Tab-separated table of C-alpha atoms in Angstrom:
chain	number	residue	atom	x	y	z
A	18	UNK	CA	71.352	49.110	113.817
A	19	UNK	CA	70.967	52.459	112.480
A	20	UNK	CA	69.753	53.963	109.180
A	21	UNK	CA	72.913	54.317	107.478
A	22	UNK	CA	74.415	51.350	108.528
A	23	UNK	CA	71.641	49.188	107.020
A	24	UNK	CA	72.161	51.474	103.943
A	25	UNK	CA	75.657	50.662	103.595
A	26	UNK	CA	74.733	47.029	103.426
A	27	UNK	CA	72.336	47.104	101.040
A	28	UNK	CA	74.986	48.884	99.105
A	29	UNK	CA	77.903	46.194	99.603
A	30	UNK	CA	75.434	43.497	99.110
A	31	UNK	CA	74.305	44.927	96.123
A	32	UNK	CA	77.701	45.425	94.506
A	33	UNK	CA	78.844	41.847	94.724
A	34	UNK	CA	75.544	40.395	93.632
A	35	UNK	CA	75.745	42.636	90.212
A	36	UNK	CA	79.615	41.390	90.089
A	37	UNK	CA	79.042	38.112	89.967
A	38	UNK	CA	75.539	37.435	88.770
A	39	UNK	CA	75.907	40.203	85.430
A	40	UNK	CA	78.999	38.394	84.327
A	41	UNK	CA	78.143	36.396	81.146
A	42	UNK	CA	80.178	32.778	80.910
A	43	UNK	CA	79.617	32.243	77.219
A	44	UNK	CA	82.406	29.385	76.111
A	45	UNK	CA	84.233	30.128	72.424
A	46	UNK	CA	86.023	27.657	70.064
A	47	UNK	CA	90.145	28.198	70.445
A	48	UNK	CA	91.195	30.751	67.794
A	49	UNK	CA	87.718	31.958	67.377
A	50	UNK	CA	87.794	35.904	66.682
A	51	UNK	CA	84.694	35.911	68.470
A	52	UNK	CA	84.758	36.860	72.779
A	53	UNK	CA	86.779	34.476	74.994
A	54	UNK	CA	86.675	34.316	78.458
A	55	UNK	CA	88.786	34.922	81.405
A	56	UNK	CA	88.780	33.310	84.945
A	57	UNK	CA	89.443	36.003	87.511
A	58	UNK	CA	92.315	34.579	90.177
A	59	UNK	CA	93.785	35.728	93.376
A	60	UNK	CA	95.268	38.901	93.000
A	61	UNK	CA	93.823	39.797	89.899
A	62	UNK	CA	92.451	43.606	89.060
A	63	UNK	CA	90.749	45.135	86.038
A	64	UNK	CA	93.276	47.131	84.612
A	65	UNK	CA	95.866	43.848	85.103
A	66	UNK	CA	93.054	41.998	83.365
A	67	UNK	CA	93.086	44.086	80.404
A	68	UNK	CA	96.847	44.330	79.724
A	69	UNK	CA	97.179	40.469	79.855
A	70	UNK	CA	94.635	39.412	77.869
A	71	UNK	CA	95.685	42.846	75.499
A	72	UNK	CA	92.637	44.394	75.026
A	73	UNK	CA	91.728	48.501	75.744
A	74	UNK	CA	90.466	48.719	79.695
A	75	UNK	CA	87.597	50.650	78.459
A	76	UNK	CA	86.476	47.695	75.960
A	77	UNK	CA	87.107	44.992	78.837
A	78	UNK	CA	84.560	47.242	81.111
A	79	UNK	CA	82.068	47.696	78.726
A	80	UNK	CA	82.095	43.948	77.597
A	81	UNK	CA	81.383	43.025	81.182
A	82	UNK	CA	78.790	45.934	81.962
A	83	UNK	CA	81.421	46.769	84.655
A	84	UNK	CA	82.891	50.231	85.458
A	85	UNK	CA	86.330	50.800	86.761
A	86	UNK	CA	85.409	49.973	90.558
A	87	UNK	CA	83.355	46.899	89.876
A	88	UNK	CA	83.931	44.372	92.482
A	89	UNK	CA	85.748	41.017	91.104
A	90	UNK	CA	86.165	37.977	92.779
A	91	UNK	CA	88.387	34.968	92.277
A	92	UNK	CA	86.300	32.328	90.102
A	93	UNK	CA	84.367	35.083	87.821
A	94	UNK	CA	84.079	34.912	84.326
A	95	UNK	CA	84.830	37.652	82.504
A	96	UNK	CA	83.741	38.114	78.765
A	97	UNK	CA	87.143	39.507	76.883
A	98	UNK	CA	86.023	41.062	73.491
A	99	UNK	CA	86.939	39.262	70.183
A	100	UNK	CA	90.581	39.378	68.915
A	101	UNK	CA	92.278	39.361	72.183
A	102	UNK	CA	94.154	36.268	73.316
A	103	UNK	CA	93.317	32.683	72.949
A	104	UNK	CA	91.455	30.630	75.858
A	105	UNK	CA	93.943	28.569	76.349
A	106	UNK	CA	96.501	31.489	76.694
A	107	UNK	CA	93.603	32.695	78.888
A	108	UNK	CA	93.481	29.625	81.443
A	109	UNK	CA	97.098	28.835	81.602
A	110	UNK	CA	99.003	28.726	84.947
A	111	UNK	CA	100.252	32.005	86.104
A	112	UNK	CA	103.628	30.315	87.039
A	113	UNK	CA	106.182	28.237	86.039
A	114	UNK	CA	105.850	24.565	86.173
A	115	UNK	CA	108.073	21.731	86.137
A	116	UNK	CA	108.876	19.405	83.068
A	117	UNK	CA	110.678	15.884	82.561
A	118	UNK	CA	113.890	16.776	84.092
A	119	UNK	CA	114.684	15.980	87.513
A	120	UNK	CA	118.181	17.151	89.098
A	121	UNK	CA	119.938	14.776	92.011
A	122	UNK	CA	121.861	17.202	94.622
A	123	UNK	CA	125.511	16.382	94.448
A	124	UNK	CA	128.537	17.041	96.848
A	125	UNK	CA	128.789	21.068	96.394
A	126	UNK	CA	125.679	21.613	94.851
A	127	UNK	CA	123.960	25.210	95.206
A	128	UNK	CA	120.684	26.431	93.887
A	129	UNK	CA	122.050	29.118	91.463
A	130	UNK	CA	124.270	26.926	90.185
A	131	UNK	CA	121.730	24.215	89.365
A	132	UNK	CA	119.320	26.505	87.988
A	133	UNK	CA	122.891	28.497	85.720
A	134	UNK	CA	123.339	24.571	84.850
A	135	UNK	CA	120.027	24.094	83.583
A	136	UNK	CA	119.569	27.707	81.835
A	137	UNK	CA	116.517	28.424	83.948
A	138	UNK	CA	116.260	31.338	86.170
A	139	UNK	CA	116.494	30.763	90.164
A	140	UNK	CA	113.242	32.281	90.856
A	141	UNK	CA	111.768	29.623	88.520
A	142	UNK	CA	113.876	26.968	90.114
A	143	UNK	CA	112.423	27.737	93.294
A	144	UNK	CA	108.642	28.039	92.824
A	145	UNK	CA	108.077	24.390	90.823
A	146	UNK	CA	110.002	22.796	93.969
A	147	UNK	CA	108.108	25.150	96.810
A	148	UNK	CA	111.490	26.073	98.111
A	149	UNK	CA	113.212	29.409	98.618
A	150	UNK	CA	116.453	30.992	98.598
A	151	UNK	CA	117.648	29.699	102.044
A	152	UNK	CA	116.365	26.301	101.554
A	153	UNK	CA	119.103	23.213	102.795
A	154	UNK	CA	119.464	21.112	99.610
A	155	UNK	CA	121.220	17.481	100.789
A	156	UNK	CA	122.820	15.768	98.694
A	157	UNK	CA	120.751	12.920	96.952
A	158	UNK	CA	117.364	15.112	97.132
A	159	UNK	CA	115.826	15.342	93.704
A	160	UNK	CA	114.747	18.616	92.368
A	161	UNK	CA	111.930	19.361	89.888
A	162	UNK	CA	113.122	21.403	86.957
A	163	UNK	CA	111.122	23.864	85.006
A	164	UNK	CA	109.750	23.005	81.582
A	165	UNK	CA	112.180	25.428	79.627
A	166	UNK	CA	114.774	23.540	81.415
A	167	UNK	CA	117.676	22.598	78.388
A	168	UNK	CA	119.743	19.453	79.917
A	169	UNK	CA	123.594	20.010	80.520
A	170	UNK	CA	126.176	18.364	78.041
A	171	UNK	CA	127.553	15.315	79.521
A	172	UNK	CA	131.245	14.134	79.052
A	173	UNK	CA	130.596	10.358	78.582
A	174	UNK	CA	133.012	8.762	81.828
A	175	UNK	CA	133.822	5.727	79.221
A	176	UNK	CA	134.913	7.612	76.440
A	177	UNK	CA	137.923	6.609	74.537
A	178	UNK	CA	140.217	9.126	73.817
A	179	UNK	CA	140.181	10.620	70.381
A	180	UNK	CA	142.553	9.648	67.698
A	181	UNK	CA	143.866	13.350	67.986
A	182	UNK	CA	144.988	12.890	71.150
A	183	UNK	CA	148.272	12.568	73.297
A	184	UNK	CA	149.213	9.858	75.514
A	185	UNK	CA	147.941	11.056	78.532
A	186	UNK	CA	144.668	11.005	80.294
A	187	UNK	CA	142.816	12.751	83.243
A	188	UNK	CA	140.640	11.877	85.611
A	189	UNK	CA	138.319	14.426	86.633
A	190	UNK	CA	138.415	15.196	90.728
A	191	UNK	CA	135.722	17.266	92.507
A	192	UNK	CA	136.493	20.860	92.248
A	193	UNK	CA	137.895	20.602	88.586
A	194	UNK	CA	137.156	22.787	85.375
A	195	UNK	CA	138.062	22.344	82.176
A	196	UNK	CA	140.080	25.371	81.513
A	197	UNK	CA	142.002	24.786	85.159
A	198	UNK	CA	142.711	21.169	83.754
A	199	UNK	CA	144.121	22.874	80.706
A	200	UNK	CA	145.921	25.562	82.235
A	201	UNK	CA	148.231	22.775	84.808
A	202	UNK	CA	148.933	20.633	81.920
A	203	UNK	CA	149.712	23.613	79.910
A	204	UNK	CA	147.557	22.737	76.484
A	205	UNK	CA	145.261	25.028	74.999
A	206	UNK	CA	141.502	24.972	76.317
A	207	UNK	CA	140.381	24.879	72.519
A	208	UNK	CA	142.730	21.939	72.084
A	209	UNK	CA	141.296	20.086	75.172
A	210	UNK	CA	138.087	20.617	74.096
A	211	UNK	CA	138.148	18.924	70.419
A	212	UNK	CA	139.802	16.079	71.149
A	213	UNK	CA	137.242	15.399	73.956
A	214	UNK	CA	134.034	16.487	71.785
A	215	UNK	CA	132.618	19.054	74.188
A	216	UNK	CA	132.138	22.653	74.481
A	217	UNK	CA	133.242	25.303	77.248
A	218	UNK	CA	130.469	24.740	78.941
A	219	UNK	CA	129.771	21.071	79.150
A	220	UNK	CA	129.369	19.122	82.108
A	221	UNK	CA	132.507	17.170	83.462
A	222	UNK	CA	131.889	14.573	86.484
A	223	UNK	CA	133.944	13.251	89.309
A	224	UNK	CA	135.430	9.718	87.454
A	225	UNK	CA	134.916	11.140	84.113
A	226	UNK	CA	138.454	10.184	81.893
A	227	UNK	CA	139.654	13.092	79.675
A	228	UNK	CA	141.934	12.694	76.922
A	229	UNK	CA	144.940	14.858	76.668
A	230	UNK	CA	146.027	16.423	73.038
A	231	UNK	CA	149.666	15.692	71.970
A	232	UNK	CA	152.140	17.980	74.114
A	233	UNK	CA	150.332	17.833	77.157
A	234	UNK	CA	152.890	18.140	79.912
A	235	UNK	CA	152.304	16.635	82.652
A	236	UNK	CA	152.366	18.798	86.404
A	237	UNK	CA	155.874	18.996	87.573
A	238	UNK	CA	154.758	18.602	91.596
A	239	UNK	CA	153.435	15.058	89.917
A	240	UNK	CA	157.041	13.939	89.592
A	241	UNK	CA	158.167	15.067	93.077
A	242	UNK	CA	157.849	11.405	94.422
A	243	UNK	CA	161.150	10.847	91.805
A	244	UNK	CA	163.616	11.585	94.310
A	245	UNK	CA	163.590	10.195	97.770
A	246	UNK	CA	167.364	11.094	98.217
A	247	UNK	CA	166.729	14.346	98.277
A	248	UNK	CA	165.542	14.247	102.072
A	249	UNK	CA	167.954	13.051	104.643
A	250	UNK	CA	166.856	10.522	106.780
A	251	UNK	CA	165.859	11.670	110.439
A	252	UNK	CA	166.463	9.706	113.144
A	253	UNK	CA	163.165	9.080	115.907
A	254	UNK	CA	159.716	9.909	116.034
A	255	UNK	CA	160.392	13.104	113.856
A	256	UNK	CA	162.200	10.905	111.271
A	257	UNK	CA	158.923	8.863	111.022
A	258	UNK	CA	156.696	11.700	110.280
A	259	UNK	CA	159.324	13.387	107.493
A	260	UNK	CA	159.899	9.977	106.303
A	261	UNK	CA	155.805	9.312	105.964
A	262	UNK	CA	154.900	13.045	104.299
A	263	UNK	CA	157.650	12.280	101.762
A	264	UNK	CA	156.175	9.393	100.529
A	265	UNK	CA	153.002	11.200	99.796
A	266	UNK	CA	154.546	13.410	97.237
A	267	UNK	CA	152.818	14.078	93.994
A	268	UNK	CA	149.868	13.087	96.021
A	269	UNK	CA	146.807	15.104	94.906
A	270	UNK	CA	144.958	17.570	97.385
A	271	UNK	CA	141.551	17.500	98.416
A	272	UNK	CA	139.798	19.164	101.024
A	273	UNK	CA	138.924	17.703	103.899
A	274	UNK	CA	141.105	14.087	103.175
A	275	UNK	CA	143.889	12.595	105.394
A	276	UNK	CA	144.930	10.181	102.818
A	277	UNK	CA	145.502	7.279	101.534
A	278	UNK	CA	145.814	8.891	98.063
A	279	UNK	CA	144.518	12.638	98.635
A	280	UNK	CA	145.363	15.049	101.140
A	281	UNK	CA	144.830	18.353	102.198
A	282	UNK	CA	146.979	20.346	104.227
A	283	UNK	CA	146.221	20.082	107.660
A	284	UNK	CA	144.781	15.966	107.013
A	285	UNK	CA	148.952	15.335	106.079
A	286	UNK	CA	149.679	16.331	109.145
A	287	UNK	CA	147.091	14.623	111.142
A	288	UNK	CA	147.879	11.207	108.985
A	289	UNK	CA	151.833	11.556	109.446
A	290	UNK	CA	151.648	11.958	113.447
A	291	UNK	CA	149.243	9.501	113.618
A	292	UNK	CA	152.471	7.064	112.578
A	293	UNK	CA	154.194	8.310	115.695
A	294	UNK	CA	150.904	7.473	118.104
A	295	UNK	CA	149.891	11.351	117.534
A	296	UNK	CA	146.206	12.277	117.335
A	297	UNK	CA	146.043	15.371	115.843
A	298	UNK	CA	142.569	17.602	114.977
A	299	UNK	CA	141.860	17.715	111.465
A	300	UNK	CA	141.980	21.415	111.326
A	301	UNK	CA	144.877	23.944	110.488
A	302	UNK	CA	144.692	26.781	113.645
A	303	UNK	CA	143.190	23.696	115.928
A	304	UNK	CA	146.459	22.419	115.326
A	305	UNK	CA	148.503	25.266	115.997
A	306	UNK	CA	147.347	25.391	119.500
A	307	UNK	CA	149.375	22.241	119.933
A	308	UNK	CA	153.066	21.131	121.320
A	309	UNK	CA	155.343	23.913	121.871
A	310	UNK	CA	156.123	27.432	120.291
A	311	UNK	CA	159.801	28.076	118.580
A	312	UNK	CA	160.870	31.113	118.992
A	313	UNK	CA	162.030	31.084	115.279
A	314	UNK	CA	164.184	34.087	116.012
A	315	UNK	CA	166.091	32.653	118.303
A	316	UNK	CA	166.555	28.941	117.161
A	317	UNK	CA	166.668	26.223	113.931
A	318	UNK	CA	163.462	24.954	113.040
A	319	UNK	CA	163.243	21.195	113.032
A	320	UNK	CA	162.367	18.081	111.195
A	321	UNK	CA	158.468	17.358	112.520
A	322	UNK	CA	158.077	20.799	112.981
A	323	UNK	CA	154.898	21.964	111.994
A	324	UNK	CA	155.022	25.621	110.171
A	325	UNK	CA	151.558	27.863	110.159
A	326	UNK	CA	150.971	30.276	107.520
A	327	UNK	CA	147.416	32.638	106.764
A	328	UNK	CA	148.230	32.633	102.958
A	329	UNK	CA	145.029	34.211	101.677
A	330	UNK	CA	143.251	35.385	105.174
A	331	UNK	CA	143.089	39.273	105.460
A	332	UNK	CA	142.423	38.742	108.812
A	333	UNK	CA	145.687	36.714	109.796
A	334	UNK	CA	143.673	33.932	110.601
A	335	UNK	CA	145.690	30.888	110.344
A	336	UNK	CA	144.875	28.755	107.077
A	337	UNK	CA	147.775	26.544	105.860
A	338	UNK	CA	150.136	23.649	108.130
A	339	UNK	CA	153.250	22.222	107.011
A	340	UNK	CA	156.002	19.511	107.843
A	341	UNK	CA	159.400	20.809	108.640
A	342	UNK	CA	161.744	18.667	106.769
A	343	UNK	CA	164.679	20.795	107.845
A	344	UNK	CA	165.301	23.922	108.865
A	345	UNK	CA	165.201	25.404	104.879
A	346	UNK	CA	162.247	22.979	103.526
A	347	UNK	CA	159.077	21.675	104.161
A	348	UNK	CA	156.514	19.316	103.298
A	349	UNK	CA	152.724	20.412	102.492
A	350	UNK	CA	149.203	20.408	100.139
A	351	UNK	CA	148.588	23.691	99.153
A	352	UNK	CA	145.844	24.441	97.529
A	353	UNK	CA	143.259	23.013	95.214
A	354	UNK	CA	144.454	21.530	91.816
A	355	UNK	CA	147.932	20.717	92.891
A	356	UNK	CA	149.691	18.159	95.159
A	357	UNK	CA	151.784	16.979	97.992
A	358	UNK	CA	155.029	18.998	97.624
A	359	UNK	CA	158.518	19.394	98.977
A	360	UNK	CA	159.212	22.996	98.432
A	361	UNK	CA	161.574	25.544	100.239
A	362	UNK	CA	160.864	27.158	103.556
A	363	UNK	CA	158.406	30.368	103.750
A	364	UNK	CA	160.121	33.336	104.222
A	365	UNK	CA	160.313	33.823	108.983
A	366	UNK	CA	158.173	37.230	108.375
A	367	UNK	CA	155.171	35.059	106.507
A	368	UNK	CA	155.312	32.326	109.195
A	369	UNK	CA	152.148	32.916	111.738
A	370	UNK	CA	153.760	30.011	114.100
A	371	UNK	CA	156.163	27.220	114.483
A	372	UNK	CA	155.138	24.135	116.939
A	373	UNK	CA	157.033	21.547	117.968
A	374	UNK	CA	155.302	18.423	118.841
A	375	UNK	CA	158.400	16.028	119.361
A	376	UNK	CA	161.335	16.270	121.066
């Protein structure tokens, strides 16, 4: 080994040995004016030192008998001069940790919207449980919350309704809001909110019963079912399938249900030609690559036919199945919040598709 190299050792060796054998570990009462101490961690540097525990770099250095390229190593002690922050503001855990309050994953759960829920940031929400952004949460895994965590407002599911109140009650569905609930029963939000007891914000469960304030008016498409007249009957297999979507009217949707009592789109379908010996995919465009095209153009649609739109797909992907009725109405679930409907025919030049499955 030559000369230098050996002198360069001595150097190193030399530099650590003063860092960690010069540093004094004195120990102070809390709140004492007199020096604290501070316990040097990973990633820790002198000038970081001295703005967190808010003392002058210079005063830090010359408490320490350091100078500004002292070597520090997690585990030191370094004296911090009298005045600056507490010890235990000194020795406290660099991040967050978790407190009392545990969340359960639910059905549609994400991690922003737990940690909005909770008023804690994400970043927060992420370190106590180890997790990051891209983490799978299942439903049913319990998350750690941090200790600034302020629980959610809970609408009680047993609640009576208030005096104040109307006649009429909700149940809440998955999916629901409170001032979407307001809006299809055409009340004020303010109004919902008082005679409930809860605030815009507050929490409102699947099952939870809502009271309604006096003039409340109950969704039109609920009273659909009022008029089975209205449909004339059609004979065969294709009269089976009208006949069985009918008497789902007023039926409430929800994604991803073929019945008995919610339904969206594409599951009506699948449950009404599943009366006729049918198996149909429970998927909108899987099910227009089914039966036969109809050259719309050219002839009537039919009862049982089943009518593709792309409602709210820029791309003209197909979205949205209903049941021919006729060749002027059909039967469908159209979107979140409302319900099985009998409504009149989409305009040919909106239609993606016709298929005819029967006869």
């Amino acid at each position: 080994m030559s000369r230098t190299h050996k002198a360069l050792m001595v150097v190193s060796l030399t530099a650590i040995s003063l860092s960690t054998s010069i540093l004094p570990t004195p120990t102070f009462a809390a709140g004492s004016t007199t020096p604290t101490q501070y316990v040097v961690r990973d990633g820790d540097f002198l000038a970081g030192i001295a703005a967190k525990v808010g003392v002058a770099f210079a005063d830090l250095l010359t408490a320490n008998n350091l100078t500004a390229k002292s070597l520090i190593l997690p585990g030191d002690k370094l004296t911090v001069p009298g005045g600056a922050a507490t010890p235990a503001a000194l020795m406290a855990p660099s991040g967050p940790v978790a407190g009392a309050l545990v969340h359960t994953v639910q059905n549609g759960d994400f991690l922003l919207g737990i940690a909005t829920l909770y008023k804690v940031t994400l970043a927060d929400l992420l370190a106590v449980n180890k997790i990051t952004v891209k983490s799978v949460i299942n439903p049913g895994r319990q998350l750690a919350l941090p200790a600034n965590a302020v629980a959610p407002q809970v609408a009680a599911p047993a609640a009576a309704p208030s005096a104040a109140a109307g006649g009429l009650t909700y149940t809440v569905t998955n999916g629901d809001f409170l001032a979407g609930i307001a809006s299809k029963y055409k009340i004020k939000l303010t109004d919902l909110l008082a005679v409930n007891k809860l605030k815009a914000n507050s929490l409102i469960l699947p099952g939870t019963k809502l009271a309604l304030p006096a003039g409340a008016v109950a969704p039109a498409a609920a009273a659909a079912a009022a008029a089975p007249a209205a449909v004339q009957s059609t004979a065969g297999p294709a009269g089976a399938v009208v006949a069985f979507a009918y008497a789902q009217l007023g039926k409430p949707y929800r994604f991803f249900t073929a019945g008995p009592n919610t339904f969206d789109c594409s599951g009506l379908v699948k449950a009404a030609y599943a009366q006729v010996g049918i198996v149909m995919i429970h998927h909108a465009a899987s099910q227009a690559t089914a039966g036969t095209v109809v050259d719309i153009w050219s002839e009537p649609i039919k009862a049982g036919d089943l009518v593709f739109m792309a409602p709210a797909s820029p791309t003209g992907a197909i979205t949205h199945v209903g049941i021919a009725v006729d060749a002027t109405r059909w039967i469908h679930a159209p979107r979140p919040g409302d319900v099985v409907r009998l409504g009149p025919m989409p305009p040919k030049g909106k239609l993606i598709t016709v298929q005819r499955m029967l006869p």
